[in-house]
XYZ file of C-alpha atoms in Angstrom:
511
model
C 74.953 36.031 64.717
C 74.902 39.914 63.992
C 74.497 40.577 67.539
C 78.077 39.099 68.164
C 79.697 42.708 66.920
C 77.544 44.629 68.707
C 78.469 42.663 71.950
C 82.406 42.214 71.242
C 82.249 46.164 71.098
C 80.997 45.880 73.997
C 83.422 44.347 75.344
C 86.310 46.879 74.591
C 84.048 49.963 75.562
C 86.874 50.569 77.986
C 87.865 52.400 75.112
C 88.690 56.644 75.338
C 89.201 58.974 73.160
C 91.108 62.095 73.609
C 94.128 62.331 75.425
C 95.302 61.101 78.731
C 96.032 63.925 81.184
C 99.459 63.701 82.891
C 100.939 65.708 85.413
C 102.856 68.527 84.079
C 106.512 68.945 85.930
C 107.353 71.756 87.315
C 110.349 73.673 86.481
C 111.969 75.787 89.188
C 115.131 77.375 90.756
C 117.449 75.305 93.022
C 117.416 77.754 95.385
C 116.088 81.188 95.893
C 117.616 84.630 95.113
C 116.944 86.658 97.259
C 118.896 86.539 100.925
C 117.594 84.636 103.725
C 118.291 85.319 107.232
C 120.978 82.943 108.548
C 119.148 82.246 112.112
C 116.301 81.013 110.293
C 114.564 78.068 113.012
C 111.350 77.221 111.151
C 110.609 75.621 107.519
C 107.209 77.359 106.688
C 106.525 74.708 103.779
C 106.771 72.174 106.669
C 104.807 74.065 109.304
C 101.147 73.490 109.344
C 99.014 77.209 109.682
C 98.313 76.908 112.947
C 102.010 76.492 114.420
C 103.135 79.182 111.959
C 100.456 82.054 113.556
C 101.370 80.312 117.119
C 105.102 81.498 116.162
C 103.718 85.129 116.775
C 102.842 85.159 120.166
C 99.799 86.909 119.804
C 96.621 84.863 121.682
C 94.387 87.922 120.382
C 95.448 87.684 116.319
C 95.171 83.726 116.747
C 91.530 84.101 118.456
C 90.827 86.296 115.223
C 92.050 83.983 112.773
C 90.018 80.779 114.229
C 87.044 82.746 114.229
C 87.491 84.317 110.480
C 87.311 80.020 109.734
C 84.104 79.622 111.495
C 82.129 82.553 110.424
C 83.509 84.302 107.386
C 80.940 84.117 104.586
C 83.093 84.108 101.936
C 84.960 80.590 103.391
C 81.309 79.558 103.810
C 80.384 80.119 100.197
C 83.660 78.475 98.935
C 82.371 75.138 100.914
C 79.101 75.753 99.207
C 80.867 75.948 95.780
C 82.542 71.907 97.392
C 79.486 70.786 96.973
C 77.765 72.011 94.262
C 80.689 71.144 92.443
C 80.339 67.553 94.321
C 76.624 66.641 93.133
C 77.471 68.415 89.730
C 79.579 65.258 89.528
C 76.955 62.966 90.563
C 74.497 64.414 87.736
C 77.360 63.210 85.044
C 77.992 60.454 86.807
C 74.587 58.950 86.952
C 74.727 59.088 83.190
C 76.802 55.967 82.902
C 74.293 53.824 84.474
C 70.505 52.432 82.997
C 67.878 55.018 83.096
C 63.921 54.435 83.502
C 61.068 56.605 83.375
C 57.334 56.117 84.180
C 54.401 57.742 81.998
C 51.189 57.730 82.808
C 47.707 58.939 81.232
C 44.029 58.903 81.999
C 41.458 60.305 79.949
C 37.555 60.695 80.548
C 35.097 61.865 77.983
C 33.033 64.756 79.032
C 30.598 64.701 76.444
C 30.858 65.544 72.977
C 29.453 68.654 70.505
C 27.305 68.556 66.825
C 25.985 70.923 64.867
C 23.584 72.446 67.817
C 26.880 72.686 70.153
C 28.561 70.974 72.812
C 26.401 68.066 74.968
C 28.167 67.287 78.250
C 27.306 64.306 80.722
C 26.249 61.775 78.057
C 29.674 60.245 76.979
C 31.273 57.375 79.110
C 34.051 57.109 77.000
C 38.058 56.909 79.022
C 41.285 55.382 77.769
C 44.242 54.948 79.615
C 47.931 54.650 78.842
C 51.101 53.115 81.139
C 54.659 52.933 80.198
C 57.756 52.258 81.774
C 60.601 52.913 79.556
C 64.542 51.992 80.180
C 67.356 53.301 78.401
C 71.230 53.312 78.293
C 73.598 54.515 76.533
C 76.642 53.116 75.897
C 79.924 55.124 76.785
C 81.388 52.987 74.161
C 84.450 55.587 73.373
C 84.627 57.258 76.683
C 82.892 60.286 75.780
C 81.100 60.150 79.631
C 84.285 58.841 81.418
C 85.764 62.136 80.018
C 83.135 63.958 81.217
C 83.403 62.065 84.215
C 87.202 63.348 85.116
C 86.254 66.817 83.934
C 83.910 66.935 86.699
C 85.912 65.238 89.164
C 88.851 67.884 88.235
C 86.294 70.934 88.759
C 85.603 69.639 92.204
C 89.006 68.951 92.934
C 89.752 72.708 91.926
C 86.599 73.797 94.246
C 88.800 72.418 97.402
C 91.742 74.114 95.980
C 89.839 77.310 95.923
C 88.618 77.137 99.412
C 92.082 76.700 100.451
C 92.825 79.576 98.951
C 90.232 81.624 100.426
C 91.453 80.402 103.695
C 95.248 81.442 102.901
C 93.845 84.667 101.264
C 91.823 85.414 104.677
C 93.972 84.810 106.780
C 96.238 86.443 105.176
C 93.689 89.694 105.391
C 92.994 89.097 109.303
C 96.491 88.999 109.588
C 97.398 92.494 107.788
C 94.644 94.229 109.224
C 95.726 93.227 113.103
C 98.687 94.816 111.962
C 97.806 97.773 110.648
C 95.732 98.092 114.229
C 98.332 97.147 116.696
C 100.426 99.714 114.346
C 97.758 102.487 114.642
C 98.623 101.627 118.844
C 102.141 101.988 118.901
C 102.259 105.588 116.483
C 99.337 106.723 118.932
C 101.703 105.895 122.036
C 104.674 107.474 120.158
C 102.432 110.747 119.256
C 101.131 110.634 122.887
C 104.759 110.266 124.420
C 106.199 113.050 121.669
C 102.966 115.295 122.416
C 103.895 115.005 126.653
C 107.500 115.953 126.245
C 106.823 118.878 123.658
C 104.141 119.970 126.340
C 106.741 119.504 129.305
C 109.210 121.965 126.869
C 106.092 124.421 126.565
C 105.282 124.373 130.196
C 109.250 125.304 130.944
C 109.335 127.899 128.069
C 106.239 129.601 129.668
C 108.029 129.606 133.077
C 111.287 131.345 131.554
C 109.372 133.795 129.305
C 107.429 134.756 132.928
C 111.103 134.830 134.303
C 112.079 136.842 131.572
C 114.726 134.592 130.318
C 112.617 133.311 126.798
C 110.995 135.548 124.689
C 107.240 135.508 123.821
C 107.963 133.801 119.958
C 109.966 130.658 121.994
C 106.517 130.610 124.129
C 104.230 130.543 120.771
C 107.009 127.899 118.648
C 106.716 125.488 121.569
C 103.181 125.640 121.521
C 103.094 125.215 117.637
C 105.113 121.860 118.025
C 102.743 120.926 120.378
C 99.468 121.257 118.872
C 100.923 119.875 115.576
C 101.925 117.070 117.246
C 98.617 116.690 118.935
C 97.056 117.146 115.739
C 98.253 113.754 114.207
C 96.391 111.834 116.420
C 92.702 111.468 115.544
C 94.308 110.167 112.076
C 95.687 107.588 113.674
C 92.479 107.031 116.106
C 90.569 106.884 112.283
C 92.902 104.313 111.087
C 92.496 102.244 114.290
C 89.437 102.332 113.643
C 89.030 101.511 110.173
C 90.952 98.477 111.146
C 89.214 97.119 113.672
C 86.073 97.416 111.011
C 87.579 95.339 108.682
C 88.767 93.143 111.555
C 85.113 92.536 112.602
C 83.608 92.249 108.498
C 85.796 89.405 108.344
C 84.962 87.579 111.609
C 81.719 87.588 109.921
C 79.923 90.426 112.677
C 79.949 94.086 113.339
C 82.170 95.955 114.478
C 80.056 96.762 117.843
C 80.157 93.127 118.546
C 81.022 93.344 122.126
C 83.381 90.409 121.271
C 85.358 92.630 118.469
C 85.410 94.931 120.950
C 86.725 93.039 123.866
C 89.154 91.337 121.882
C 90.905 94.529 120.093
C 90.128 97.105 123.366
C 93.676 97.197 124.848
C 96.674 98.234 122.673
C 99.404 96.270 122.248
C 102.686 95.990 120.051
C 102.828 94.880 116.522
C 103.261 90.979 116.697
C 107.214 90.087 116.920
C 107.959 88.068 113.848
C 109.732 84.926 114.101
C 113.468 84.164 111.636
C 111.641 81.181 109.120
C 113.502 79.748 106.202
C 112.076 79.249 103.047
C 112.202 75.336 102.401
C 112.825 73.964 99.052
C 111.050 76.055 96.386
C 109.365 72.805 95.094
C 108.039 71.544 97.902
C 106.331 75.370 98.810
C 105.139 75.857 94.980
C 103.259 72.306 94.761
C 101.694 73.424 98.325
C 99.955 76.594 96.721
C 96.429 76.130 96.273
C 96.330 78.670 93.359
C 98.470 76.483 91.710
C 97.172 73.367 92.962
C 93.823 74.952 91.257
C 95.714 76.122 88.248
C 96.882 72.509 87.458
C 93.084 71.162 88.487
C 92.169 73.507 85.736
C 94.135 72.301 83.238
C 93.080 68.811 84.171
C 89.486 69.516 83.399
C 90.281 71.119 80.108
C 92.420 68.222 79.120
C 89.304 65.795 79.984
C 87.008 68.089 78.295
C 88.788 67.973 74.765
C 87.957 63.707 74.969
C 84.506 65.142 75.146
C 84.733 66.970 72.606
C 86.498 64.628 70.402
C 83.721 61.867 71.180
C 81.467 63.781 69.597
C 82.958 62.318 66.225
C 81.797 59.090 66.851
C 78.757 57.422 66.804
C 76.655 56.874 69.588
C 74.684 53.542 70.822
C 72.157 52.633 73.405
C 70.199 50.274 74.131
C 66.024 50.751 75.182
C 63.284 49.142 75.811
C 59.667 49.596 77.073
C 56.631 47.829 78.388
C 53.304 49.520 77.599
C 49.698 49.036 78.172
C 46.844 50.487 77.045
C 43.009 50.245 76.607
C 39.898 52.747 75.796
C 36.081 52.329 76.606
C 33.877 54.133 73.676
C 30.745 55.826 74.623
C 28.562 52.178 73.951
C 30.793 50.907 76.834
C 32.843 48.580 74.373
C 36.512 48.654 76.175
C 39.428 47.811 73.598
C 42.324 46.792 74.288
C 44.953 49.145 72.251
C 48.952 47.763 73.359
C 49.847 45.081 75.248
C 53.871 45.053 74.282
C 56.908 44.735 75.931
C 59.593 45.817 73.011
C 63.494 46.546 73.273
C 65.974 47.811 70.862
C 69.066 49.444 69.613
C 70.011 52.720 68.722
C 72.659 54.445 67.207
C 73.309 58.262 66.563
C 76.201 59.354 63.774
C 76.811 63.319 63.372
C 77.261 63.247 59.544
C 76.987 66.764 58.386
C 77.254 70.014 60.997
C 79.377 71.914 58.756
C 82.414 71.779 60.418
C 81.180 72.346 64.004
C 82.269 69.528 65.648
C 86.131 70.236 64.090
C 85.538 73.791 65.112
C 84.572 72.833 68.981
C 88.137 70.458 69.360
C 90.614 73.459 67.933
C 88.165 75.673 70.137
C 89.212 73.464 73.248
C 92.431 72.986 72.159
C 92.661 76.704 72.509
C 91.131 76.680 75.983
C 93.588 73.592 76.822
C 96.733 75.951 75.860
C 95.608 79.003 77.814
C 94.626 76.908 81.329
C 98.634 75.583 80.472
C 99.892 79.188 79.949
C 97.546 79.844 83.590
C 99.303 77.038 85.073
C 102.406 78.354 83.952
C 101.740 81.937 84.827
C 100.813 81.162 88.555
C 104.105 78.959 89.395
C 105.847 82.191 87.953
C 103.684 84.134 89.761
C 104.210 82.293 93.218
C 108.025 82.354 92.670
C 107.649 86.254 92.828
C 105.750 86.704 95.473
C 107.957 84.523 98.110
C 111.110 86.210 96.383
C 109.618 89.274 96.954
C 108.716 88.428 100.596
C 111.980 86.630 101.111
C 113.698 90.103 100.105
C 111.508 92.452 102.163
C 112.136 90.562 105.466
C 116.029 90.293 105.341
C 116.236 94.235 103.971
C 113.634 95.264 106.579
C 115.905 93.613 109.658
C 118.483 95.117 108.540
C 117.163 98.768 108.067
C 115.001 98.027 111.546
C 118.724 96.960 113.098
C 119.905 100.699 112.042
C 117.269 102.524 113.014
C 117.808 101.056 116.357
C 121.394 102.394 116.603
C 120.063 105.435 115.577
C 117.351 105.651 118.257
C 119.988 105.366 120.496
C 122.130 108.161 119.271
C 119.566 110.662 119.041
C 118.182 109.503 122.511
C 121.513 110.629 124.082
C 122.059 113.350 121.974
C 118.789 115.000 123.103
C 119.103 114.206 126.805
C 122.070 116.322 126.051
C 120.683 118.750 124.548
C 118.096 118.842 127.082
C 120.315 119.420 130.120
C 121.850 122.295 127.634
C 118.438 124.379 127.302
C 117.642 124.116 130.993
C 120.968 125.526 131.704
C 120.104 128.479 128.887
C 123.165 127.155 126.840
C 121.265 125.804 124.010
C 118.480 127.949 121.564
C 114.855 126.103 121.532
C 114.889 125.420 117.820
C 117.361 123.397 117.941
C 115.761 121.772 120.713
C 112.529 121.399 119.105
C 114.547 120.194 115.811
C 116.526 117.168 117.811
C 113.269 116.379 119.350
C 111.681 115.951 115.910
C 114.273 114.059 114.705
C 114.160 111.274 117.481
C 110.236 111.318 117.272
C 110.787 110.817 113.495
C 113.242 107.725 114.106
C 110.809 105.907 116.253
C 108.192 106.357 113.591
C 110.433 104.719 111.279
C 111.015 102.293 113.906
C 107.401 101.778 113.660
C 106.661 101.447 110.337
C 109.495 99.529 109.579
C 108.175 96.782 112.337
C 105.110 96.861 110.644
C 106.615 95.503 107.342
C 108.299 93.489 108.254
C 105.322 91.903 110.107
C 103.287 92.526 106.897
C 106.152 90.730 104.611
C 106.265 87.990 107.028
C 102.289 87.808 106.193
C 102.787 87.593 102.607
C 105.485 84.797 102.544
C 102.914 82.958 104.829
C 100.417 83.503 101.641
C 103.285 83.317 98.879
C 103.846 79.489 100.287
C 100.079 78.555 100.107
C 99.813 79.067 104.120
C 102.087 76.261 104.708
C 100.012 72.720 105.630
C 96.639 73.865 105.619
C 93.956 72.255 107.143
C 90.901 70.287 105.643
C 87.873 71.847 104.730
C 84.978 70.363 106.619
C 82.300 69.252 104.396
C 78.997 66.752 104.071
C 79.905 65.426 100.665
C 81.789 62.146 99.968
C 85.369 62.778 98.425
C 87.287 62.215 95.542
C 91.028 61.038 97.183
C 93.524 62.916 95.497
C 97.436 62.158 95.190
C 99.306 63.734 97.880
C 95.913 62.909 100.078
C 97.494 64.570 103.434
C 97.295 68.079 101.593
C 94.218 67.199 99.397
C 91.814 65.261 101.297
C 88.921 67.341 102.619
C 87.148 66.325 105.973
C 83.523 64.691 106.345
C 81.534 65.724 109.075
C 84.776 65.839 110.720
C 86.057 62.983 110.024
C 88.640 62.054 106.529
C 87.315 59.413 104.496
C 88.528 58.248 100.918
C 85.716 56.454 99.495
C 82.552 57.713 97.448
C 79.100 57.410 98.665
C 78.152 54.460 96.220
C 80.015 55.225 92.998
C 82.719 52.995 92.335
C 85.859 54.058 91.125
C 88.741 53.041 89.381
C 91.910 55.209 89.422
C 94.132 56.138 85.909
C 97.625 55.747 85.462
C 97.599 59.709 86.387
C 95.433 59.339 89.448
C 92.959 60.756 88.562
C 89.296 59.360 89.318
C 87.116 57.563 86.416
């Protein structure tokens, strides 16, 4: 009749201590600050990441960014961390079920030693010893179950991170292909700027042979000419620089014939297309930083039940069945064990002074700082899409002026132009109206290129829109909102484990 407490414990050993993780709401604006184009067409939080680069036109920066997935180590090694993090899981998990071990011994006398030392060959003595052992212990307070979700939150947060590589790559691919095709349209500027300052030198030389311009017009044309010339190997060294990250993160050199192929003829900077923002929620949840964040603080809210079980006592159950025997050196064989035994055990910390009380405030402690981290990256990711919210609409608008200026200073120096060849009009001021246009379609320039660079970094401030599943050999964990979550295997999405069954908390998260 004692055995009937043992067994109605049990039966409650769905028991757990620590407490139950829930999903922490997130707090966030209606709407954002900052001003959003009116003709926006396209809801990035809605847009999956390959229809948001297909927005840009660009075959060759789409070709880049399909082959930075394939072959970029770094993605690689954050699939690697998938399923480390995956059998991790399976180590813990295997913990829940009956163990058994084998041992084995055989021993052979060699001989033996007296007084006159050692005698070898004349001893037929041998014993040997067989045991298989089971064991199990009970998760009677949920200690391992904790453990369990810990685990399962760590590998959930592995998937988030690879996401995030992907969205941070991309991202990278993206700004660098930028930065090139930017390095080709200042070249063609300085090339066009460098061909009409020569044209200016060529007719300066004719009127000084003329005798109409003096020798220091001849030698200031030809200063605004080599000067002119002289900015382009910088941009030739950024190209290039560019095109050497470009190739690093496709995973190959940067003489890959490919690379070079792919990035040989110039072209503009990628025309960015008007997007909205979508509903700050919606984009926010999508993050994976934060979706990792909040796996985070999952895990450390599993890990303080660990902790905490640590108070309580301990049972398993064991048994064993054993045989052994031994032959002495008269060739008498005894038989030693014969037993097949079974029992219970039970482990109580009593006295560690204090440790156990100090490791729960200590994971308390980590529990409140992965909160404040969760907290920190949803303020963080509201930035960072303000920011890029603000940075598109000022940069059409400054791009929208600088065109109107363009076209003021392009009439002003055909003007001008017609006023030097008819010897109305001094070269410096020439020269100056010249420099002023060239410097308004460098602005031109660079003001394309951020607002193709801000248009990057709202694709990365949203989490890179619907991303797509990272393709892996492990079984999954389902998550709750599955379509975002849900990694593939071998290509195809399945939501069952390999033979572990599962049961699913009022939270959703895996047991």
């Amino acid at each position: 009749m004692h055995a009937v407490p043992f067994f109605a414990a049990l039966l409650v050993s769905s028991c757990t201590v620590g407490p139950n993780y829930k999903r922490p709401e997130i707090a966030l604006p209606d709407a954002w600050h900052s001003p959003i184009a009116k003709d926006a067409k396209a809801t990035v939080g809605q847009m999956s990441a390959e229809k948001w680069w297909s927005e840009f036109d660009d075959a060759t920066l789409r070709g880049l960014i399909l082959r930075v997935r394939e072959s970029n180590p770094s993605l690689e090694r954050a699939l690697v961390r998938i399923d480390e993090a995956w059998h991790q899981r399976r180590v813990i998990t295997a913990g829940r079920i009956p163990h058994s071990d084998f041992n084995g011994r055989l021993d052979r006398g060699l001989g033996d030693f007296d007084d006159s030392g050692p005698n070898f060959g004349i001893s037929d003595s041998k014993s040997e010893f067989g045991s298989v052992d089971v064991g199990w212990e009970i998760d009677l307070f949920g200690g391992r179950r904790r453990m369990i979700e810990a685990s399962s939150a760590q590998y959930e947060r592995q998937i988030e991170g690879w996401r995030d590589s992907l969205v941070f790559l991309t991202g990278e691919v993206a700004l660098n292909y930028i930065d090139l095709r930017t390095a080709d349209e200042v070249l063609a500027l300085r090339e066009r700027t460098s061909a009409t300052y020569r044209q200016i030198h060529t007719l300066v030389t004719g009127r000084e042979e003329e005798g109409v311009s003096s020798k220091i017009e001849v030698h200031e044309a030809l200063a605004r000419l080599r000067s002119e010339e002289a900015e382009i190997p910088e941009q030739q060294e950024t190209r290039h620089k560019a095109q050497n990250q470009l190739a690093r993160l496709c995973g190959t050199f940067s003489s890959d014939p490919s690379i070079i192929k792919a990035l040989a003829k110039s072209s503009k900077i990628p025309a960015v297309p008007p997007f909205d923002s979508g509903v700050p929620a919606e984009l926010i949840r999508s993050r994976p930083d934060v979706r990792a964040a909040e796996r985070a603080l999952a895990r450390e809210t599993a890990q303080l039940g660990v902790t905490t079980a640590e108070l309580y006592p301990k049972f398993s159950l064991s048994g064993a069945i054993t045989y052994e025997y031994a032959t002495g050196a008269s060739g008498a064989t005894e038989v030693l064990r014969r037993t097949i035994g079974g029992g219970v055990g039970v482990v109580q910390r009593i006295f560690h002074g204090g440790a156990d009380r100090a490791r729960i405030a200590e994971q308390k402690a980590i529990l409140r700082q992965a909160e404040l981290s969760y907290n920190e990256a949803i303020l963080r990711a509201v930035m960072e899409v303000e920011n890029a919210l603000a940075e598109m609409y000022f940069e059409r608008k400054q791009l929208a002026k600088l065109s109107e200026a363009e076209t003021a200073a392009k009439t002003s120096v055909n003007a001008l132009h017609a006023a030097f060849e008819d010897g109305l009009l001094d070269l410096r001021d020439l020269l100056r109206a010249e420099q002023e246009l060239a410097e308004i379609r460098l602005a031109q320039v660079f003001s394309k290129r951020s607002l193709a660079r801000s248009s990057v970094e709202l694709f990365k401030a949203v989490g890179g829109g619907k991303l797509p599943n990272p393709k892996i050999d492990t079984p999954l964990i389902l998550l709750p909102e599955s379509d975002q979550t849900s990694p593939e295997v071998g290509g195809k999405r399945k939501s069952w484990l390999r033979w572990l069954p599962l049961r699913k908390t009022s939270e959703g998260t895996p047991e």
